[in-house]
Coordinates of C-alpha atoms and ligand atoms in Angstrom, one line a residue:
M2 CA 68.6 119.2 121.4
S3 CA 71.9 117.9 119.9
P4 CA 71.9 119.0 116.0
A5 CA 71.1 115.5 114.5
T6 CA 67.8 115.4 116.7
P7 CA 65.0 115.8 113.9
H8 CA 62.9 119.3 114.5
L9 CA 59.8 117.3 114.4
Q10 CA 59.2 114.1 115.9
F11 CA 56.1 112.3 116.6
E12 CA 56.0 109.8 119.6
A13 CA 54.1 107.1 120.1
V14 CA 51.2 108.8 118.4
T15 CA 47.7 107.2 118.6
K16 CA 44.5 108.2 117.5
T17 CA 41.3 106.3 117.6
Y18 CA 38.0 107.2 116.4
P19 CA 35.0 105.0 117.5
G20 CA 35.6 101.7 116.3
V21 CA 38.7 102.5 114.1
N22 CA 42.3 102.5 115.1
A23 CA 43.8 105.1 113.2
L24 CA 47.0 105.5 114.2
Q25 CA 49.1 103.3 116.9
N26 CA 51.9 104.3 118.5
V27 CA 53.6 105.8 115.2
S28 CA 57.0 107.4 116.2
F29 CA 59.4 109.2 113.7
G30 CA 61.3 112.3 113.2
V31 CA 61.5 114.9 110.3
S32 CA 64.4 117.1 109.8
R33 CA 64.6 120.9 109.0
G34 CA 65.6 121.2 105.4
S35 CA 64.2 118.4 103.9
V36 CA 60.9 117.2 102.1
H37 CA 59.5 114.3 103.8
A38 CA 57.0 112.1 102.0
L39 CA 54.1 110.4 103.8
M40 CA 52.9 107.2 101.9
G41 CA 50.6 104.4 102.5
E42 CA 47.4 102.8 101.4
N43 CA 44.1 104.6 101.5
G44 CA 43.0 104.7 105.0
A45 CA 46.7 103.9 106.2
G46 CA 46.4 106.9 108.7
K47 CA 48.4 109.8 106.4
S48 CA 45.7 112.7 106.9
T49 CA 45.2 111.6 110.3
L50 CA 48.6 111.9 111.4
L51 CA 48.7 115.4 109.8
K52 CA 45.3 116.3 111.6
T53 CA 47.1 115.4 115.0
L54 CA 50.1 117.6 113.9
S55 CA 47.7 120.8 113.1
G56 CA 45.4 120.5 116.2
F57 CA 42.4 119.5 114.3
H58 CA 42.2 116.2 115.9
P59 CA 44.5 115.8 118.9
P60 CA 45.8 112.6 119.4
T61 CA 44.5 110.1 121.8
S62 CA 47.7 109.2 123.2
G63 CA 51.4 110.2 122.3
Q64 CA 53.1 113.6 121.6
L65 CA 54.6 115.4 119.2
R66 CA 58.1 117.5 120.0
L67 CA 59.0 120.4 117.9
G68 CA 62.5 121.7 118.6
G69 CA 62.9 119.1 121.5
Q70 CA 59.9 120.6 123.3
T71 CA 56.7 118.8 124.0
K72 CA 53.7 120.2 122.2
V73 CA 50.1 119.4 122.6
F74 CA 47.7 121.6 119.9
H75 CA 44.2 121.5 120.7
S76 CA 42.8 123.6 118.0
T77 CA 44.3 124.8 114.3
A78 CA 45.0 128.2 115.8
D79 CA 47.1 126.9 118.6
A80 CA 49.3 124.7 115.9
L81 CA 49.5 128.2 113.7
A82 CA 50.6 130.0 116.4
A83 CA 53.6 127.4 117.2
G84 CA 54.6 127.9 113.2
V85 CA 52.8 124.5 112.4
A86 CA 50.4 124.7 109.3
V87 CA 48.6 121.9 107.1
I88 CA 47.5 122.4 103.7
Y89 CA 44.5 120.0 103.2
Q90 CA 43.2 119.0 99.9
E91 CA 40.1 120.5 100.4
L92 CA 41.3 124.1 101.1
H93 CA 39.8 126.0 104.3
L94 CA 40.0 129.3 102.7
I95 CA 36.6 131.5 102.4
P96 CA 35.7 131.9 98.6
E97 CA 33.7 135.2 99.4
M98 CA 36.4 137.0 100.9
T99 CA 39.5 138.8 99.2
V100 CA 42.7 137.1 98.8
A101 CA 44.4 139.6 101.4
E102 CA 41.4 138.8 103.9
N103 CA 42.3 135.4 103.5
I104 CA 45.8 135.6 104.3
Y105 CA 45.4 137.9 107.2
L106 CA 42.1 136.3 108.3
G107 CA 42.5 136.2 112.4
H108 CA 45.2 138.8 112.4
L109 CA 44.3 141.5 110.1
P110 CA 46.6 144.8 110.8
A111 CA 44.3 147.3 112.2
R112 CA 44.3 151.1 113.3
R113 CA 42.4 152.0 116.3
G114 CA 40.2 149.2 116.0
L115 CA 40.0 149.8 112.4
V116 CA 41.1 147.3 109.3
N117 CA 43.9 149.1 107.9
R118 CA 43.3 148.3 104.2
T119 CA 46.4 150.1 102.6
Q120 CA 48.8 148.0 105.1
L121 CA 46.8 144.9 104.5
H122 CA 47.2 145.4 100.5
A123 CA 50.8 146.0 100.7
Q124 CA 51.5 143.0 103.3
A125 CA 49.4 140.6 101.5
A126 CA 51.1 141.7 98.1
T127 CA 54.9 141.3 99.8
Q128 CA 53.7 137.5 100.9
L129 CA 52.2 136.5 97.5
R130 CA 55.5 137.7 95.6
R131 CA 57.6 135.9 98.0
L132 CA 55.9 132.7 96.3
G133 CA 56.3 134.1 92.6
E134 CA 52.6 135.1 92.3
D135 CA 51.3 138.0 91.3
I136 CA 47.8 138.2 92.0
D137 CA 45.8 141.2 93.2
P138 CA 45.3 140.9 96.7
D139 CA 42.0 142.9 96.3
T140 CA 40.8 139.8 94.2
K141 CA 37.9 137.6 95.5
L142 CA 39.3 134.2 96.3
A143 CA 36.3 132.9 94.3
H144 CA 37.8 134.0 91.1
L145 CA 40.8 132.3 91.3
P146 CA 41.8 129.1 89.8
I147 CA 42.4 126.0 92.3
G148 CA 46.3 126.4 92.1
Q149 CA 46.3 130.2 92.8
R150 CA 44.0 129.5 96.0
Q151 CA 46.6 126.8 97.1
M152 CA 49.3 129.7 96.8
V153 CA 47.0 131.5 98.9
E154 CA 46.9 129.0 101.8
I155 CA 50.8 128.9 101.9
A156 CA 50.8 132.8 101.7
K157 CA 48.7 132.3 104.7
A158 CA 50.7 129.6 106.5
L159 CA 54.0 132.1 106.0
S160 CA 52.1 135.1 107.2
R161 CA 52.1 133.5 110.5
G162 CA 55.6 132.6 110.4
A163 CA 55.1 128.9 109.8
T164 CA 58.1 126.6 109.8
V165 CA 56.3 123.2 109.6
I166 CA 54.3 122.8 106.7
A167 CA 52.4 119.5 105.9
F168 CA 50.6 119.1 102.4
D169 CA 47.8 116.4 102.1
E170 CA 47.8 115.6 98.5
P171 CA 48.1 118.9 97.1
T172 CA 48.3 118.2 93.3
S173 CA 45.5 115.9 92.5
S174 CA 43.4 118.7 91.0
L175 CA 46.2 120.7 89.7
S176 CA 47.6 121.3 85.8
A177 CA 51.1 120.2 85.2
R178 CA 52.1 123.9 85.2
E179 CA 50.7 124.2 88.6
I180 CA 52.4 121.3 89.9
K181 CA 55.7 122.7 88.6
K182 CA 55.0 126.1 90.3
L183 CA 54.2 124.4 93.7
F184 CA 57.5 122.3 93.5
A185 CA 59.4 125.1 93.2
V186 CA 57.8 127.0 96.3
I187 CA 58.0 123.7 98.3
R188 CA 61.9 123.3 97.1
D189 CA 62.3 127.2 98.3
L190 CA 60.6 126.5 101.6
R191 CA 63.0 123.6 102.2
D192 CA 66.3 125.4 101.1
Q193 CA 65.1 128.0 104.1
G194 CA 65.2 125.4 106.3
C195 CA 61.3 124.5 106.9
V196 CA 60.2 121.1 107.9
I197 CA 58.0 119.8 104.8
L198 CA 55.7 116.8 105.1
Y199 CA 54.5 115.8 101.9
V200 CA 51.5 113.2 101.2
S201 CA 50.9 111.9 97.5
H202 CA 49.8 108.7 95.8
R203 CA 52.0 109.4 92.9
M204 CA 55.0 107.8 93.1
E205 CA 56.8 110.0 90.3
E206 CA 56.5 113.1 92.6
I207 CA 58.0 111.5 95.7
F208 CA 60.9 110.6 93.6
Q209 CA 61.3 113.9 92.2
L210 CA 60.5 115.9 95.0
C211 CA 61.2 114.2 98.4
D212 CA 64.5 113.6 100.3
A213 CA 63.0 111.2 102.7
C214 CA 60.0 108.8 103.4
T215 CA 57.9 107.5 106.0
V216 CA 55.4 104.6 105.3
L217 CA 52.3 103.7 107.1
R218 CA 50.4 100.5 107.1
D219 CA 47.1 100.3 108.8
G220 CA 48.0 102.8 111.2
Q221 CA 51.1 101.6 111.9
H222 CA 54.8 102.8 111.1
V223 CA 56.2 100.5 108.9
R224 CA 59.5 102.2 107.9
T225 CA 61.5 105.7 107.6
Y226 CA 64.0 106.2 104.9
A227 CA 66.4 109.1 105.9
T228 CA 67.2 109.5 102.0
L229 CA 65.5 108.0 98.6
T230 CA 68.7 107.4 96.8
D231 CA 68.8 103.8 97.1
V232 CA 65.1 103.1 97.4
T233 CA 62.9 101.4 94.4
T234 CA 59.5 102.0 93.6
T235 CA 59.2 98.1 94.4
Q236 CA 60.4 98.7 97.8
L237 CA 57.9 101.4 98.7
V238 CA 55.1 99.6 97.3
Q239 CA 55.7 96.4 99.4
D240 CA 56.1 98.4 102.4
M241 CA 52.9 100.1 101.7
V242 CA 50.8 97.0 101.0
G243 CA 52.9 94.3 102.2
R244 CA 53.2 92.4 99.2
D245 CA 54.4 92.4 95.7
I246 CA 52.2 94.0 92.8
A247 CA 54.6 92.8 89.8
D248 CA 51.9 94.3 86.9
V249 CA 49.7 97.1 88.0
F250 CA 47.4 97.0 84.8
G251 CA 47.5 93.3 83.9
Y252 CA 46.0 94.1 80.6
T253 CA 44.8 91.0 78.7
A254 CA 43.1 91.8 75.0
R255 CA 39.1 90.9 74.7
P256 CA 37.2 90.2 71.9
H257 CA 34.9 93.2 71.1
G258 CA 31.3 92.9 70.1
A259 CA 28.7 95.3 68.3
P260 CA 29.0 99.2 69.3
A261 CA 27.8 99.8 72.8
L262 CA 28.1 103.4 72.3
E263 CA 27.9 105.5 69.2
V264 CA 28.3 109.2 69.3
S265 CA 28.1 111.4 66.4
S266 CA 28.7 114.9 65.8
V267 CA 28.2 115.7 69.3
Q268 CA 28.8 119.2 70.5
G269 CA 28.0 121.4 73.4
P270 CA 29.5 123.6 76.4
G271 CA 33.3 123.1 76.3
V272 CA 32.8 120.5 73.4
S273 CA 33.5 123.1 70.6
A274 CA 33.8 120.9 67.8
P275 CA 31.6 117.8 66.9
A276 CA 32.9 115.0 68.5
T277 CA 32.3 111.3 67.1
L278 CA 33.3 108.1 68.4
T279 CA 32.1 104.5 68.9
V280 CA 33.2 101.7 71.7
A281 CA 32.5 98.4 71.1
Q282 CA 30.9 96.1 73.6
G283 CA 34.0 94.7 75.5
E284 CA 36.2 97.6 74.6
I285 CA 38.0 100.1 76.7
L286 CA 38.6 103.6 75.4
G287 CA 40.8 106.0 77.1
L288 CA 40.3 109.4 76.9
F289 CA 43.4 111.2 77.4
G290 CA 43.8 115.5 77.4
L291 CA 45.2 118.3 79.5
I292 CA 42.9 120.0 81.8
G293 CA 40.5 121.9 80.5
A294 CA 40.6 120.0 77.2
G295 CA 37.1 119.0 77.2
R296 CA 36.9 115.4 78.4
T297 CA 34.5 115.9 81.5
E298 CA 32.5 118.0 79.7
L299 CA 32.2 115.4 76.8
L300 CA 31.2 113.0 79.5
K301 CA 28.7 115.3 80.9
L302 CA 27.0 115.8 77.6
L303 CA 26.9 111.9 77.1
F304 CA 25.3 111.4 80.4
G305 CA 22.8 114.1 80.0
A306 CA 23.9 116.2 82.8
V307 CA 24.3 119.1 80.2
P308 CA 22.3 119.3 77.1
L309 CA 23.6 118.7 74.0
T310 CA 23.4 121.5 71.3
E311 CA 24.2 119.0 68.3
G312 CA 24.6 115.5 67.5
T313 CA 23.2 112.1 68.5
V314 CA 24.1 109.3 70.8
K315 CA 23.0 105.6 70.6
V316 CA 23.3 103.1 73.2
H317 CA 23.1 99.5 71.5
G318 CA 22.0 100.8 68.5
Q319 CA 19.3 102.7 70.1
P320 CA 19.1 106.4 69.9
V321 CA 19.0 107.7 73.3
S322 CA 17.2 110.9 74.0
L323 CA 19.2 112.7 76.5
R324 CA 17.1 115.2 78.8
S325 CA 18.6 114.3 82.0
P326 CA 20.9 111.9 83.6
R327 CA 17.6 110.0 84.5
D328 CA 17.4 109.2 80.6
A329 CA 21.3 108.0 80.5
I330 CA 20.9 105.5 83.5
G331 CA 17.7 104.2 81.9
A332 CA 19.3 103.4 78.9
G333 CA 22.2 101.7 80.7
L334 CA 24.4 104.6 80.5
V335 CA 26.3 105.2 83.6
Y336 CA 28.9 108.1 84.6
C337 CA 31.2 107.9 87.7
T338 CA 32.1 111.7 88.4
E339 CA 35.6 112.7 89.2
D340 CA 34.6 115.5 91.8
R341 CA 33.3 113.2 94.8
K342 CA 32.6 116.0 97.3
K343 CA 30.3 117.9 94.5
E344 CA 28.5 115.2 92.8
G345 CA 29.7 112.0 94.0
I346 CA 29.4 111.0 97.7
V347 CA 26.4 112.2 100.2
P348 CA 28.3 112.6 103.3
I349 CA 25.8 112.6 105.9
L350 CA 24.5 109.1 104.7
S351 CA 26.0 105.6 105.8
V352 CA 28.5 103.7 103.8
Q353 CA 25.5 101.4 103.0
E354 CA 22.9 104.2 101.7
N355 CA 25.6 105.7 99.5
C356 CA 26.4 102.2 98.0
N357 CA 22.6 101.6 97.2
L358 CA 21.6 104.8 96.0
S359 CA 21.6 104.7 92.6
A360 CA 20.7 100.9 91.8
R361 CA 17.8 101.1 94.9
S362 CA 14.8 102.0 92.3
A363 CA 15.4 98.9 90.5
H364 CA 15.2 96.8 93.7
T365 CA 12.5 98.4 95.6
R366 CA 9.4 96.3 96.1
F367 CA 6.1 96.7 94.9
G368 CA 4.8 100.4 96.4
G369 CA 8.2 101.6 96.7
L370 CA 9.1 99.3 100.0
I371 CA 12.9 99.3 100.3
N372 CA 14.4 96.0 100.1
D373 CA 16.6 95.6 103.1
T374 CA 17.9 92.1 102.2
W375 CA 19.1 93.2 98.9
E376 CA 20.3 96.7 100.5
L377 CA 22.5 94.9 103.0
A378 CA 23.6 92.4 100.4
N379 CA 24.4 94.8 97.8
A380 CA 26.4 97.2 100.2
R381 CA 28.2 94.2 101.7
H382 CA 29.1 92.9 98.2
Q383 CA 30.6 96.2 97.0
V384 CA 32.6 96.7 99.9
D385 CA 34.0 93.3 100.2
S386 CA 34.8 93.1 96.4
L387 CA 36.4 96.8 96.2
N388 CA 38.3 95.8 99.8
V389 CA 37.0 99.2 101.3
K390 CA 38.1 100.0 104.7
T391 CA 35.4 100.8 107.1
P392 CA 34.4 99.7 110.4
S393 CA 30.9 99.1 109.2
L394 CA 28.5 99.3 106.6
H395 CA 26.6 102.2 109.0
Q396 CA 29.4 104.3 109.2
L397 CA 29.0 107.8 107.7
I398 CA 30.9 108.0 104.5
K399 CA 32.4 111.4 105.2
Q400 CA 34.4 109.6 108.1
L401 CA 36.1 107.1 105.5
S402 CA 39.6 108.1 104.2
G403 CA 39.4 110.0 100.6
G404 CA 40.4 106.8 98.7
N405 CA 37.8 104.7 100.2
Q406 CA 35.3 107.2 99.7
Q407 CA 36.3 106.8 96.0
K408 CA 35.8 103.1 96.0
I409 CA 32.2 103.6 97.0
I410 CA 31.1 106.1 94.3
L411 CA 32.4 103.5 92.2
G412 CA 30.6 100.4 94.1
R413 CA 27.6 102.4 93.6
W414 CA 27.5 102.5 89.8
L415 CA 28.5 98.9 89.9
S416 CA 25.7 98.1 91.4
T417 CA 23.5 99.2 88.7
K418 CA 23.0 97.4 85.0
I419 CA 25.8 98.7 82.6
R420 CA 26.1 98.9 79.1
V421 CA 28.3 102.0 78.7
L422 CA 30.5 102.8 81.8
L423 CA 31.8 106.7 81.7
L424 CA 34.5 106.8 84.3
D425 CA 36.3 110.1 84.9
E426 CA 39.6 109.7 86.7
P427 CA 38.5 106.8 88.7
T428 CA 41.9 106.3 90.4
R429 CA 42.7 110.0 91.8
G430 CA 43.6 109.9 95.0
I431 CA 43.8 105.9 95.2
D432 CA 46.6 104.2 96.3
I433 CA 48.4 101.6 94.0
G434 CA 47.0 98.5 95.8
A435 CA 43.6 99.7 95.4
K436 CA 44.3 101.1 91.8
S437 CA 45.5 97.6 90.6
E438 CA 42.0 96.1 92.1
I439 CA 40.0 99.0 90.2
Y440 CA 41.9 98.2 86.9
Q441 CA 41.0 94.5 87.5
I442 CA 37.3 95.5 87.8
I443 CA 37.3 97.6 84.6
F444 CA 38.7 94.6 82.7
R445 CA 36.0 92.5 84.3
L446 CA 33.1 95.0 83.5
A447 CA 34.6 95.0 80.0
R448 CA 35.0 91.1 79.5
E449 CA 31.1 91.3 80.5
G450 CA 30.3 93.2 77.7
A451 CA 30.3 97.0 78.7
G452 CA 31.8 99.3 76.9
I453 CA 34.0 101.8 78.8
V454 CA 35.5 105.1 78.4
V455 CA 38.2 106.2 81.1
V456 CA 39.2 109.7 81.5
S457 CA 42.8 110.1 82.9
S458 CA 45.2 112.4 82.9
D459 CA 47.6 109.7 84.2
L460 CA 49.3 109.1 80.7
P461 CA 50.7 105.3 81.8
E462 CA 47.3 104.6 83.0
V463 CA 45.5 105.6 79.9
L464 CA 48.4 103.3 77.8
G465 CA 48.0 100.2 80.5
L466 CA 44.2 100.2 80.4
A467 CA 42.8 101.0 76.8
D468 CA 42.3 99.2 73.8
R469 CA 42.4 102.6 72.0
V470 CA 43.2 105.9 72.9
A471 CA 41.2 109.2 72.1
V472 CA 42.8 112.6 72.9
M473 CA 41.1 115.9 73.2
R474 CA 42.8 119.1 72.9
E475 CA 40.8 122.5 73.4
G476 CA 37.4 121.0 73.0
A477 CA 37.8 118.8 70.3
I478 CA 39.0 114.9 69.6
S479 CA 42.3 115.5 67.7
A480 CA 43.1 111.9 67.5
I481 CA 42.5 108.3 67.9
F482 CA 44.9 105.7 68.5
N483 CA 45.1 101.9 68.3
R484 CA 46.8 100.7 71.6
A485 CA 49.3 98.8 69.3
V486 CA 50.7 101.8 68.1
A487 CA 50.1 104.5 70.7
T488 CA 53.3 105.7 72.1
P489 CA 53.4 108.4 74.9
E490 CA 55.1 110.7 72.7
Q491 CA 52.3 110.8 70.0
V492 CA 49.6 110.9 72.6
L493 CA 51.0 113.8 74.4
A494 CA 51.5 115.5 71.1
A495 CA 47.9 115.6 70.0
A496 CA 47.1 116.8 73.5
L497 CA 49.2 119.6 73.7
P498 CA 48.1 123.1 72.7
L499 CA 48.3 124.0 68.9
E500 CA 50.4 127.2 69.6
K501 CA 53.0 125.2 71.9
I502 CA 53.6 122.8 69.4
S503 CA 54.0 125.5 66.4
A504 CA 56.5 127.4 68.8
A505 CA 58.5 124.3 69.7
Ligands
ATP625 N1 36.4 111.4 111.5 C1 36.7 110.1 111.5 N2 35.5 109.3 112.1 C2 35.9 108.0 111.9 N3 36.8 107.3 111.4 C3 37.7 108.1 110.6 C4 37.7 109.5 110.6 N4 38.7 110.1 110.0 C5 39.3 109.0 109.3 N5 38.9 107.9 110.1 C6 39.3 106.5 109.8 O1 40.9 106.6 110.0 C7 41.3 105.8 109.2 C8 42.5 106.3 108.7 O2 41.9 107.6 107.7 P1 42.9 108.6 107.0 O3 42.1 109.8 106.4 O4 44.2 109.1 107.9 O5 43.7 107.6 105.9 P2 44.7 108.2 104.9 O6 45.8 107.6 104.7 O7 44.5 109.7 104.7 O8 44.0 107.6 103.7 P3 43.7 108.3 101.9 O9 44.8 107.9 101.2 O10 42.3 107.5 101.4 O11 43.6 109.7 102.0 C9 40.6 105.2 108.4 O12 39.9 103.7 108.4 C10 39.1 106.4 108.4 O13 38.2 105.4 108.1
MG626 MG1 43.8 111.3 103.0

């Protein structure tokens, strides 16, 4: 192998699932000592490519080469033994076991057939220190926040001597501080000569962290950039979607009507100070804040998912008694969750059934008979208008790519009668082309008279979408800005913890 040959090579990798060509003839190389981004729209084949690498789903045809040698991995254990690890977004750790046990699962240090606890503890502590983490190895994994769990997953890879490490959207549930930490670890691994593949939809992360980049579109290799120095966002977006997206938001002002939602002095778990706000019909209110500021908690109170301890909620001027989400939906108040795995999709049902779940009861015939015509037409309409990539309406939703699952959740709520729409991180994990489509849908609903609250951790998104921006900090609403006067600096300042501001 000449020194210029990339350490990891994908050669004509093809992967077909029933009815789907997820990857077709993908070839490119990834060098040591570089962080290589993998980009593409939802369903482009990024996660599938990583699965061929990890042995989770071996390629249908084509091959991988590692250090010039052809490799076929038939299981993740196979891949790990060859030094290849993939860190998925839904981490594959066991919450009931300790940190140390998770790191060494499958190769626990043993003496005379018994696990050597002292050695296990010491080895795990060393691995974690390498990552700058001082987590007690005997802590139960379930007690760690998501960012530290990810570090445990990385420690596990390193304990097996992994030199090829791939990350699939690792930052989507991390706080800004956790992201900084993760990036430091990734840079460190790069400098030690590891091969790093990095999947993310966040353009700014790609430019901050990555040295090279490969773009996939519809399962095909579009282009590999050996360096990103002269590459622009516009160019990458064009490679990904095959067209220009001039203005992602396309904001236009709309007339605002009577109040759609009136929230007075609401309090409950996670919302420690009385929250008061009004959203007019046709208005979009952005709700910004750092992770843990109480935004999701506030939405859950407004949706009746968690009982209010104080305060009142009105929809179209009528008080709503919120004992359960059913009351909220009955009043036309709809909540689109950020956590699609836990609260959003029903994995074992089809795309069509997931689409129709929420609106179905309004369309059943006399005696509770399912209205097949409506079911088919509604699912077709949502899938088409949201541009969901699926081979058929009967596909199990769990077999769709992450971003396409997110679109179906949205479609499910768009099928119902909406007066107030509460959207929690509606574009997390969604590619830039689809984002722009979702923004257009939000604007359309607003033009049709819905009052909309959008929670987002993405500041440009909040400022690009909203007519007004409310900011939460430590369980309280700390400020509300009109669009015309909201600057990024002001909004951030209202979101930062108070002690940080006084220290600065
Ligand atoms: N287990 C599976 N069975 C059938 N089809 C699948 C399966 N997993 C993925 N697919 C399909 O393969 C294609 C590529 O999916 P993949 O998950 O690789 O996309 P992705 O680029 O990671 O997208 P995202 O950005 O949304 O995560 C999609 O059309 C998806 O529906
Ligand atoms: Mg994916």
